[in-house]
Amino acid sequence: MQSNYIMDAAGWDKLISEVAHSFDDLTLKRGFQYYKQQRVQAFRMVTPYRIMALVEGREDYAVSIDLDDLQESHCDCPVSGMCKHMAAVLMQYAEEQERPVHSIANAKALIDQPKLHSAPASAVPGRRGEQLKKLAALIPEATVQQWREYMALLVEPLAHTVRNPQYADRALAAITGGQPKLPPAAAMLFKLHAHLCVLESLIRPGGQPLSANLSSLGYSVGYYTSIAISELQKHITDLMKRGLPLAEAPEEWPRVYDTIAYLRSEMLTEARDRAREQPYFSACYSLLWINWITPNLSGPELYTKELKELQQAGEGLSAAAPRHALLLAESRMYALLHEDAAAIEKLHTASERPGLHPEELMSFLPPLAEAGQWRRLALWLAALGPLLNSRMYNLLDYAGYWDEAVRRLPEAEPQMWDTLSGMLPLSREIYEVQLLAYGKWQEWMDMQISSGHQPSDFRVSDLQPIEKNAPELLLPFYHQAVERFVLEKNRHSYKAAVKLLKRLAKLYKKLKREARWEVFLDGFTDRHSRLRALQEELRKGKLIP
């Protein structure tokens, strides 16, 4: 949710300067990783200058940011001074303000840089300027390939500069400055290719593709280049989530076809990093079909044509080349044709080897939910669940789609439980949350007991739903924990046992089983009468005279 308080340009520049002087570079790097992992929770603006948030670390740390004076900010973590949790919150603030996150992450390098300006093509002197001026006049009628040649010429002077966020800003500014006036649909396509041109120059700075056997794209291109790529991809995603008005501009379809061909070629050959990062061109290809093409189609012809193009392109791939992108794209086309069995089969084949990113799988779900196709959504949720096998992925969104499906299609609930239980232990967190949300108190309690959990593993508030709705289920849980504590035979464990016994006494009273409690307590005291320290703790707790 966006902040109600908007920071002006002067305030933003001041904040960047304060961040540069308050944080060291390593802390900003670590904060950026926390921000990317979406660890910033409960973000809210208390006043125009005060931010409150929780950041997930080894524990949940409460962070308070004073934008007027960063030195007055505070975090509950053990670090004294400015920490990565504060940095992550400031980056989240940048996102809320629709400001570039990399400006915070790269503040120390940015603060000494001059403001970036771009000169229009007409202002470039010499022969190159004349060439640009002639090309600019042709852009409104040019093909996508000609657009890209023009863009490459515009960013040519930056070829020898370091690939970092400032480079990306300069390159985009150069292309934007050289863009002639275009109709809305053409302008959106031009903007997309401008970003893709810069993305390509970041990933392949010398025009040579990265080695396909690199273990991680993010590490291979360097930290600041990785920041620039992430920011650029976010801009591309935001752009492509807006509809392309092709109905008012059918003359733009040839450029759309060229865009499909370009992204198809790029995604089939881009390196994959074993699901650490979602492949960039594959993501763009999916967004193109979901948000720009499908809403403008009235029949299946283009999907069928694309399937043939993919199959033909697949025949040209080397035997050693990964086929995840090809299988994923084929699955996308089958899904758009409502041939779900064929689509799911392709995904299962792709998942036989590591390389699919969870977000690529999850991207099949939003169109079904938005279209209200609840039976298909339940089918896809059941099929995708076992494929979401990355421990790095948060399954809360997946559980949310199950909630939507079951709310509209109650008969899908057994299918949800079968799927979630089959995904254990990976699905443990959301499985437990769903059990509580659906009032499956007995199943939740059985899971805790069978897993060897103790009441001390939970906060009191965690157990309140059980105590309110099915208090009798807590009795074996508490009794089992009491016996475990007694077996440890030390003063600390005896105190813990007495604490639980007092909670048991309250439960028996709530259940109106005071007589049974008295019988148990008498037997417990007699059974452990030789444990003097335990007897002392029972007296201190006023459980026995």
Coordinates of C-alpha atoms in Angstrom, one line a residue:
M1 CA 0.0 0.0 0.0
Q2 CA 1.4 3.4 -1.0
S3 CA 2.1 6.0 1.7
N4 CA -0.3 8.9 2.3
Y5 CA 2.7 11.2 2.7
I6 CA 4.6 12.1 -0.4
M7 CA 8.2 13.2 -0.1
D8 CA 9.3 16.0 -2.5
A9 CA 12.4 16.1 -4.5
A10 CA 14.4 18.1 -2.0
G11 CA 13.5 15.8 0.8
W12 CA 14.4 12.8 -1.3
D13 CA 17.9 14.2 -2.1
K14 CA 18.4 15.0 1.6
L15 CA 17.4 11.4 2.5
I16 CA 19.9 9.9 0.0
S17 CA 22.6 12.2 1.4
E18 CA 21.8 11.1 5.0
V19 CA 21.7 7.4 4.1
A20 CA 25.2 7.8 2.4
H21 CA 26.7 9.3 5.5
S22 CA 24.8 7.1 8.1
F23 CA 25.3 3.6 6.6
D24 CA 28.3 1.7 5.5
D25 CA 28.2 0.0 2.1
L26 CA 28.0 -3.6 3.5
T27 CA 25.0 -2.7 5.7
L28 CA 23.2 -1.3 2.6
K29 CA 24.0 -4.5 0.6
R30 CA 22.6 -6.7 3.4
G31 CA 19.6 -4.4 3.8
F32 CA 18.9 -4.7 0.0
Q33 CA 18.9 -8.5 0.3
Y34 CA 16.3 -8.3 3.2
Y35 CA 14.2 -5.9 1.1
K36 CA 14.3 -8.3 -1.9
Q37 CA 13.3 -11.2 0.3
Q38 CA 10.2 -9.2 1.4
R39 CA 11.2 -9.3 5.1
V40 CA 9.7 -5.9 5.8
Q41 CA 6.3 -6.3 7.3
A42 CA 3.6 -4.1 8.9
F43 CA 5.1 -1.0 7.2
R44 CA 3.2 2.2 8.1
M45 CA 3.8 5.9 8.1
V46 CA 2.9 7.3 11.5
T47 CA 3.6 10.9 10.6
P48 CA 5.2 12.4 7.4
Y49 CA 8.6 11.8 9.1
R50 CA 8.1 8.7 11.1
I51 CA 8.0 5.1 9.8
M52 CA 7.2 2.0 11.9
A53 CA 7.8 -1.5 10.6
L54 CA 8.7 -5.1 11.6
V55 CA 11.6 -6.8 9.9
E56 CA 12.0 -10.6 9.9
G57 CA 15.4 -11.7 11.0
R58 CA 16.4 -14.3 13.6
E59 CA 13.4 -12.7 15.4
D60 CA 10.9 -10.0 14.4
Y61 CA 12.6 -6.7 15.0
A62 CA 10.6 -3.5 15.5
V63 CA 12.1 -0.6 13.5
S64 CA 11.4 3.0 13.9
I65 CA 12.8 5.4 11.3
D66 CA 13.0 9.2 11.8
L67 CA 13.2 10.6 8.3
D68 CA 14.0 14.1 9.7
D69 CA 17.1 12.7 11.5
L70 CA 18.2 9.2 10.7
Q71 CA 20.5 9.1 13.7
E72 CA 17.3 9.2 15.9
S73 CA 16.1 6.0 14.3
H74 CA 15.9 2.8 16.3
C75 CA 15.9 -1.0 15.9
D76 CA 15.3 -3.8 18.5
C77 CA 18.1 -5.9 17.0
P78 CA 21.4 -6.4 19.0
V79 CA 23.4 -4.1 16.6
S80 CA 24.1 -0.7 18.0
G81 CA 23.7 2.1 15.4
M82 CA 22.5 1.8 11.8
C83 CA 21.6 -1.7 10.8
K84 CA 20.5 -3.8 7.8
H85 CA 16.9 -3.8 9.2
M86 CA 16.7 0.0 9.1
A87 CA 18.2 -0.1 5.6
A88 CA 15.6 -2.6 4.4
V89 CA 12.8 -0.4 5.8
L90 CA 14.2 2.7 4.0
M91 CA 14.2 0.7 0.7
Q92 CA 10.6 -0.3 1.3
Y93 CA 9.9 3.4 1.9
A94 CA 11.5 4.2 -1.5
E95 CA 9.2 1.6 -3.1
E96 CA 6.1 3.1 -1.4
Q97 CA 7.1 6.5 -2.6
E98 CA 7.6 5.1 -6.2
R99 CA 11.3 6.2 -6.0
P100 CA 14.2 4.1 -7.2
V101 CA 15.2 1.6 -4.5
H102 CA 18.7 1.5 -5.9
S103 CA 19.2 5.1 -4.9
I104 CA 19.0 4.0 -1.3
A105 CA 21.0 0.7 -1.8
N106 CA 23.6 2.6 -3.8
A107 CA 23.5 5.9 -1.9
K108 CA 27.3 6.0 -1.1
A109 CA 28.2 5.8 -4.8
L110 CA 25.3 8.0 -5.9
I111 CA 25.9 10.9 -3.6
D112 CA 29.0 12.0 -5.4
Q113 CA 27.5 11.6 -8.9
P114 CA 26.3 14.7 -10.8
K115 CA 22.7 14.9 -11.9
L116 CA 22.0 13.0 -15.2
H117 CA 20.8 14.8 -18.2
S118 CA 20.2 13.5 -21.7
A119 CA 20.5 15.4 -24.9
P120 CA 18.0 14.9 -27.7
A121 CA 19.2 13.4 -30.9
S122 CA 19.0 16.8 -32.6
A123 CA 21.6 18.2 -30.2
V124 CA 24.3 15.6 -30.9
P125 CA 27.0 17.2 -33.0
G126 CA 28.8 15.8 -36.1
R127 CA 28.1 12.9 -38.4
R128 CA 26.6 10.8 -35.6
G129 CA 24.1 13.5 -34.8
E130 CA 23.0 13.7 -38.5
Q131 CA 22.5 9.9 -38.6
L132 CA 20.5 10.0 -35.4
K133 CA 18.3 12.9 -36.7
K134 CA 17.5 10.9 -39.9
L135 CA 16.7 7.8 -38.0
A136 CA 14.5 9.6 -35.5
A137 CA 12.4 10.8 -38.4
L138 CA 11.9 7.2 -39.5
I139 CA 10.9 5.8 -36.1
P140 CA 7.1 6.3 -36.3
E141 CA 7.0 3.9 -39.3
A142 CA 10.0 1.7 -38.4
T143 CA 10.1 -2.0 -37.4
V144 CA 11.1 -3.2 -33.9
Q145 CA 14.5 -4.2 -35.3
Q146 CA 15.0 -0.7 -36.6
W147 CA 13.9 0.7 -33.3
R148 CA 16.5 -1.4 -31.5
E149 CA 19.3 -0.3 -33.9
Y150 CA 18.4 3.3 -33.2
M151 CA 18.4 2.7 -29.5
A152 CA 21.8 1.0 -29.7
L153 CA 23.2 4.1 -31.5
L154 CA 21.7 6.4 -28.8
V155 CA 23.5 4.5 -25.9
E156 CA 26.7 3.9 -27.8
P157 CA 28.6 6.7 -26.0
L158 CA 28.0 4.8 -22.7
A159 CA 29.5 1.5 -23.9
H160 CA 32.7 1.9 -21.8
T161 CA 31.0 3.0 -18.6
V162 CA 30.5 0.8 -15.5
R163 CA 27.2 -1.2 -15.6
N164 CA 25.4 0.1 -12.5
P165 CA 22.2 1.9 -11.7
Q166 CA 23.6 5.2 -12.9
Y167 CA 24.4 3.6 -16.3
A168 CA 20.8 2.3 -16.6
D169 CA 19.5 5.8 -15.8
R170 CA 21.8 7.4 -18.3
A171 CA 20.9 4.8 -21.0
L172 CA 17.2 5.2 -20.5
A173 CA 17.5 9.0 -20.5
A174 CA 19.4 8.9 -23.8
I175 CA 16.7 6.7 -25.4
T176 CA 13.9 8.8 -24.0
G177 CA 15.5 12.0 -25.2
G178 CA 15.7 10.6 -28.7
Q179 CA 12.1 9.3 -28.8
P180 CA 9.9 11.2 -31.3
K181 CA 6.2 11.7 -30.6
L182 CA 4.3 8.4 -31.0
P183 CA 0.7 7.3 -30.6
P184 CA -0.1 5.7 -27.2
A185 CA 0.2 2.0 -28.2
A186 CA 3.4 2.6 -30.2
A187 CA 4.8 4.7 -27.3
M188 CA 4.3 1.8 -24.9
L189 CA 6.0 -0.7 -27.2
F190 CA 8.9 1.8 -27.8
K191 CA 9.2 2.2 -24.0
L192 CA 9.2 -1.6 -23.5
H193 CA 12.0 -2.1 -26.0
A194 CA 14.0 0.8 -24.6
H195 CA 14.0 -1.0 -21.2
L196 CA 14.8 -4.4 -22.9
C197 CA 17.6 -2.7 -24.8
V198 CA 19.1 -1.5 -21.5
L199 CA 18.5 -4.8 -19.8
E200 CA 20.3 -6.6 -22.6
S201 CA 23.3 -4.2 -22.3
L202 CA 23.5 -4.9 -18.6
I203 CA 23.4 -8.7 -18.9
R204 CA 25.6 -8.7 -22.0
P205 CA 27.8 -5.6 -21.6
G206 CA 30.2 -6.6 -24.4
G207 CA 27.6 -8.0 -26.7
Q208 CA 28.5 -11.5 -25.6
P209 CA 26.0 -13.7 -23.7
L210 CA 26.9 -14.8 -20.2
S211 CA 28.1 -18.4 -19.9
A212 CA 25.2 -20.7 -19.5
N213 CA 27.0 -22.7 -16.8
L214 CA 27.3 -19.8 -14.4
S215 CA 25.8 -20.8 -11.1
S216 CA 24.0 -17.5 -10.4
L217 CA 23.3 -14.6 -12.7
G218 CA 23.0 -12.2 -9.7
Y219 CA 26.5 -13.0 -8.5
S220 CA 28.2 -13.2 -11.9
V221 CA 27.2 -9.7 -13.0
G222 CA 28.3 -8.0 -9.8
Y223 CA 26.3 -6.4 -7.0
Y224 CA 25.6 -3.0 -8.5
T225 CA 24.7 -4.4 -11.9
S226 CA 22.4 -6.8 -10.1
I227 CA 20.7 -3.9 -8.4
A228 CA 20.3 -2.1 -11.8
I229 CA 18.8 -5.3 -13.4
S230 CA 16.3 -5.7 -10.5
E231 CA 15.2 -2.1 -10.8
L232 CA 14.9 -2.3 -14.5
Q233 CA 12.9 -5.5 -14.3
K234 CA 10.5 -3.9 -11.9
H235 CA 9.9 -1.0 -14.3
I236 CA 9.3 -3.5 -17.1
T237 CA 6.8 -5.5 -15.0
D238 CA 4.9 -2.3 -13.9
L239 CA 4.7 -1.2 -17.6
M240 CA 3.5 -4.6 -18.9
K241 CA 0.9 -4.9 -16.2
R242 CA -0.9 -2.0 -17.9
G243 CA -3.0 -3.0 -20.8
L244 CA -1.8 -2.3 -24.4
P245 CA -4.6 -0.5 -26.3
L246 CA -4.4 -2.6 -29.5
A247 CA -8.1 -2.3 -30.2
E248 CA -7.6 1.4 -31.0
A249 CA -4.3 0.7 -32.8
P250 CA -4.5 -2.5 -34.8
E251 CA -1.7 -1.2 -37.0
E252 CA 0.7 -2.1 -34.1
W253 CA 0.2 -5.8 -34.4
P254 CA 3.2 -6.3 -36.6
R255 CA 5.4 -4.8 -33.9
V256 CA 3.7 -7.0 -31.3
Y257 CA 4.6 -10.1 -33.5
D258 CA 8.2 -8.8 -33.7
T259 CA 8.3 -8.4 -29.9
I260 CA 7.0 -12.0 -29.5
A261 CA 9.8 -13.3 -31.8
Y262 CA 12.5 -11.2 -30.0
L263 CA 11.4 -12.4 -26.5
R264 CA 11.0 -16.0 -27.6
S265 CA 14.5 -16.0 -28.9
E266 CA 16.0 -14.4 -25.8
M267 CA 14.2 -16.5 -23.3
L268 CA 15.1 -19.8 -25.0
T269 CA 18.8 -19.0 -24.7
E270 CA 19.1 -17.2 -21.4
A271 CA 21.0 -18.8 -18.5
R272 CA 19.1 -20.2 -15.5
D273 CA 20.4 -20.1 -11.9
R274 CA 18.6 -23.0 -10.2
A275 CA 15.6 -20.9 -9.2
R276 CA 17.6 -18.2 -7.3
E277 CA 16.3 -15.5 -9.6
Q278 CA 13.4 -15.5 -12.0
P279 CA 14.8 -15.5 -15.6
Y280 CA 14.2 -12.0 -16.9
F281 CA 13.3 -12.6 -20.6
S282 CA 11.1 -15.5 -19.6
A283 CA 9.2 -13.2 -17.2
C284 CA 8.8 -10.6 -20.0
Y285 CA 7.5 -13.2 -22.4
S286 CA 4.9 -14.4 -19.9
L287 CA 3.8 -10.8 -19.1
L288 CA 3.5 -10.0 -22.8
W289 CA 1.1 -12.9 -23.4
I290 CA -0.9 -12.5 -20.2
N291 CA -1.3 -8.7 -20.1
W292 CA -0.8 -7.4 -23.6
I293 CA -1.8 -10.1 -26.1
T294 CA -4.6 -12.2 -24.5
P295 CA -6.9 -9.3 -23.7
N296 CA -6.8 -8.3 -27.3
L297 CA -7.6 -11.7 -28.9
S298 CA -10.9 -13.1 -29.7
G299 CA -9.8 -16.6 -30.9
P300 CA -7.2 -19.3 -30.4
E301 CA -5.3 -18.9 -33.7
L302 CA -2.3 -16.9 -32.4
Y303 CA -1.8 -19.4 -29.5
T304 CA -1.8 -22.3 -32.0
K305 CA 0.6 -20.4 -34.2
E306 CA 3.0 -19.7 -31.3
L307 CA 3.0 -23.4 -30.3
K308 CA 4.3 -24.2 -33.8
E309 CA 6.9 -21.5 -33.6
L310 CA 8.1 -22.8 -30.2
Q311 CA 8.3 -26.4 -31.5
Q312 CA 10.3 -25.2 -34.5
A313 CA 12.6 -23.2 -32.2
G314 CA 13.0 -26.2 -29.9
E315 CA 14.3 -28.3 -32.8
G316 CA 17.1 -25.7 -33.3
L317 CA 18.3 -25.9 -29.6
S318 CA 21.4 -27.9 -28.9
A319 CA 21.0 -31.2 -27.0
A320 CA 22.8 -29.7 -24.0
A321 CA 20.7 -26.6 -23.8
P322 CA 18.2 -26.4 -20.9
R323 CA 14.6 -26.7 -22.1
H324 CA 12.8 -25.2 -19.1
A325 CA 11.9 -22.0 -21.0
L326 CA 10.6 -23.9 -24.0
L327 CA 8.5 -26.3 -21.9
L328 CA 7.2 -23.4 -19.8
A329 CA 6.2 -21.4 -22.9
E330 CA 4.5 -24.4 -24.5
S331 CA 2.6 -25.0 -21.2
R332 CA 1.5 -21.3 -21.3
M333 CA 0.1 -21.7 -24.8
Y334 CA -1.8 -25.0 -23.9
A335 CA -3.2 -23.2 -20.8
L336 CA -4.4 -20.3 -22.9
L337 CA -6.0 -22.9 -25.2
H338 CA -7.7 -24.4 -22.1
E339 CA -5.8 -27.7 -22.7
D340 CA -4.9 -28.1 -19.1
A341 CA -3.8 -31.7 -19.1
A342 CA -1.2 -31.0 -21.9
A343 CA -0.1 -27.8 -20.1
I344 CA 0.4 -29.5 -16.8
E345 CA 2.3 -32.4 -18.4
K346 CA 4.8 -29.9 -19.9
L347 CA 5.4 -28.3 -16.5
H348 CA 6.0 -31.7 -14.9
T349 CA 8.5 -32.5 -17.6
A350 CA 10.2 -29.1 -17.0
S351 CA 10.4 -29.7 -13.2
E352 CA 12.2 -33.0 -13.6
R353 CA 15.5 -31.0 -13.4
P354 CA 16.1 -27.9 -11.3
G355 CA 15.7 -24.6 -13.0
L356 CA 12.0 -23.5 -12.8
H357 CA 11.5 -20.5 -10.6
P358 CA 8.4 -20.7 -8.3
E359 CA 7.1 -17.3 -9.6
E360 CA 7.0 -18.9 -13.1
L361 CA 4.7 -21.6 -11.8
M362 CA 2.6 -19.2 -9.8
S363 CA 2.1 -16.9 -12.9
F364 CA -0.5 -19.5 -14.2
L365 CA -2.9 -18.7 -11.3
P366 CA -3.8 -15.0 -11.4
P367 CA -5.5 -15.2 -14.9
L368 CA -7.7 -18.0 -13.6
A369 CA -8.6 -16.2 -10.4
E370 CA -9.3 -12.9 -12.3
A371 CA -11.5 -14.8 -14.8
G372 CA -13.4 -16.5 -12.0
Q373 CA -12.5 -20.0 -13.4
W374 CA -12.6 -21.6 -9.9
R375 CA -12.7 -25.3 -11.1
R376 CA -9.6 -24.7 -13.3
L377 CA -8.0 -22.8 -10.5
A378 CA -8.4 -25.7 -8.1
L379 CA -7.1 -28.1 -10.7
W380 CA -4.0 -26.0 -11.3
L381 CA -3.4 -25.5 -7.5
A382 CA -3.4 -29.2 -7.0
A383 CA -1.1 -29.7 -9.9
L384 CA 1.4 -26.9 -9.1
G385 CA 1.6 -27.6 -5.3
P386 CA 4.1 -30.5 -5.6
L387 CA 6.2 -28.5 -8.0
L388 CA 6.7 -25.6 -5.6
N389 CA 9.6 -27.4 -4.0
S390 CA 11.9 -24.4 -3.3
R391 CA 12.4 -23.7 0.4
M392 CA 13.3 -20.1 -0.6
Y393 CA 9.7 -19.4 -1.7
N394 CA 7.0 -18.1 0.6
L395 CA 3.8 -20.2 0.1
L396 CA 1.4 -17.6 1.6
D397 CA 0.3 -16.5 -1.9
Y398 CA -0.3 -20.1 -2.9
A399 CA -2.5 -20.6 0.2
G400 CA -4.4 -17.4 -0.6
Y401 CA -5.4 -18.8 -4.0
W402 CA -6.6 -22.0 -2.3
D403 CA -8.8 -19.8 0.0
E404 CA -10.3 -18.0 -3.0
A405 CA -11.0 -21.3 -4.8
V406 CA -12.6 -23.0 -1.7
R407 CA -14.7 -19.9 -0.9
R408 CA -16.3 -20.1 -4.3
L409 CA -16.1 -23.8 -4.7
P410 CA -16.6 -25.5 -1.3
E411 CA -16.3 -29.0 -2.8
A412 CA -12.6 -28.3 -3.6
E413 CA -11.7 -28.2 0.2
P414 CA -10.8 -32.0 0.4
Q415 CA -8.6 -31.5 -2.6
M416 CA -6.8 -28.6 -0.8
W417 CA -6.1 -30.7 2.3
D418 CA -4.8 -33.6 0.1
T419 CA -2.5 -31.3 -1.8
L420 CA -1.1 -29.4 1.3
S421 CA -0.6 -32.7 3.2
G422 CA 1.2 -34.2 0.2
M423 CA 3.6 -31.2 0.2
L424 CA 4.7 -31.7 3.7
P425 CA 7.2 -30.9 5.2
L426 CA 7.7 -27.9 2.8
S427 CA 4.1 -26.8 3.3
R428 CA 4.2 -27.1 7.1
E429 CA 3.8 -23.4 7.9
I430 CA 0.8 -22.7 5.6
Y431 CA -0.7 -26.2 6.4
E432 CA -0.8 -25.3 10.1
V433 CA -2.2 -21.8 9.3
Q434 CA -4.9 -23.3 7.1
L435 CA -5.9 -25.9 9.8
L436 CA -6.5 -23.1 12.3
A437 CA -8.3 -20.9 9.7
Y438 CA -10.7 -23.8 8.8
G439 CA -11.3 -24.8 12.4
K440 CA -9.4 -28.1 12.1
W441 CA -8.4 -28.0 15.8
Q442 CA -7.9 -31.8 16.3
E443 CA -5.7 -32.1 13.2
W444 CA -3.6 -29.1 14.3
M445 CA -3.1 -30.5 17.7
D446 CA -2.3 -34.0 16.5
M447 CA 0.4 -32.4 14.2
Q448 CA 2.0 -30.6 17.1
I449 CA 2.1 -33.6 19.4
S450 CA 3.4 -36.0 16.7
S451 CA 6.1 -33.4 15.8
G452 CA 7.3 -33.3 19.4
H453 CA 6.5 -29.7 20.0
Q454 CA 5.9 -28.3 23.4
P455 CA 3.6 -25.5 24.7
S456 CA 6.7 -23.4 25.3
D457 CA 7.3 -23.4 21.6
F458 CA 4.2 -21.2 21.2
R459 CA 3.1 -17.8 22.4
V460 CA 0.0 -17.7 24.5
S461 CA -1.8 -16.0 21.7
D462 CA -1.0 -18.8 19.3
L463 CA -2.9 -21.3 21.5
Q464 CA -5.9 -19.0 22.2
P465 CA -8.0 -20.2 19.2
I466 CA -7.6 -23.8 20.5
E467 CA -8.4 -22.8 24.1
K468 CA -11.4 -20.9 22.9
N469 CA -12.9 -23.4 20.5
A470 CA -11.6 -26.9 21.7
P471 CA -9.9 -26.5 25.1
E472 CA -10.1 -30.3 25.8
L473 CA -7.5 -30.8 23.0
L474 CA -4.9 -28.9 25.0
L475 CA -5.1 -31.4 27.9
P476 CA -2.9 -34.2 26.4
F477 CA -0.6 -31.5 24.9
Y478 CA 0.0 -30.0 28.4
H479 CA 0.1 -33.4 30.2
Q480 CA 2.8 -34.7 27.8
A481 CA 4.9 -31.6 28.2
V482 CA 4.7 -31.8 32.0
E483 CA 6.0 -35.3 32.1
R484 CA 8.9 -34.4 29.7
F485 CA 9.9 -31.5 32.0
V486 CA 9.8 -33.8 35.1
L487 CA 12.1 -36.3 33.4
E488 CA 14.8 -33.7 32.9
K489 CA 15.1 -33.6 36.7
N490 CA 16.5 -30.1 37.3
R491 CA 15.2 -27.0 39.0
H492 CA 14.5 -25.1 35.8
S493 CA 12.4 -27.9 34.3
Y494 CA 10.5 -28.3 37.5
K495 CA 9.5 -24.7 37.4
A496 CA 8.4 -25.1 33.8
A497 CA 6.3 -28.1 34.8
V498 CA 4.6 -26.2 37.6
K499 CA 3.8 -23.4 35.2
L500 CA 2.1 -25.8 32.9
L501 CA 0.3 -27.5 35.7
K502 CA -1.2 -24.1 36.7
R503 CA -2.4 -23.7 33.1
L504 CA -3.9 -27.2 33.3
A505 CA -5.7 -26.3 36.5
K506 CA -7.4 -23.4 34.7
L507 CA -8.4 -25.6 31.8
Y508 CA -9.9 -28.3 34.0
K509 CA -11.9 -25.5 35.7
K510 CA -13.1 -24.1 32.4
L511 CA -14.2 -27.5 31.4
K512 CA -15.9 -28.0 34.8
R513 CA -13.8 -31.1 35.5
E514 CA -12.4 -30.0 38.9
A515 CA -12.8 -33.5 40.4
R516 CA -10.7 -35.1 37.7
W517 CA -8.0 -32.5 38.2
E518 CA -7.8 -33.2 41.9
V519 CA -7.5 -37.0 41.2
F520 CA -4.7 -36.3 38.7
L521 CA -2.8 -33.9 40.9
D522 CA -3.0 -36.3 43.9
G523 CA -1.6 -39.1 41.7
F524 CA 1.1 -36.9 40.2
T525 CA 2.3 -35.7 43.6
D526 CA 2.4 -39.2 45.1
R527 CA 4.2 -40.6 42.0
H528 CA 7.0 -37.9 42.3
S529 CA 7.1 -37.7 46.1
R530 CA 10.8 -38.4 46.2
L531 CA 11.7 -35.4 44.0
R532 CA 12.1 -32.8 46.7
A533 CA 12.9 -29.9 44.4
L534 CA 9.7 -30.6 42.4
Q535 CA 7.7 -30.8 45.7
E536 CA 9.1 -27.4 46.6
E537 CA 8.1 -25.9 43.3
L538 CA 4.6 -27.3 43.7
R539 CA 4.3 -25.7 47.1
K540 CA 5.6 -22.4 45.7
G541 CA 3.0 -22.6 43.0
K542 CA 0.4 -23.2 45.6
L543 CA -0.7 -26.4 43.9
I544 CA -0.1 -28.5 47.1
P545 CA -0.1 -27.4 50.8

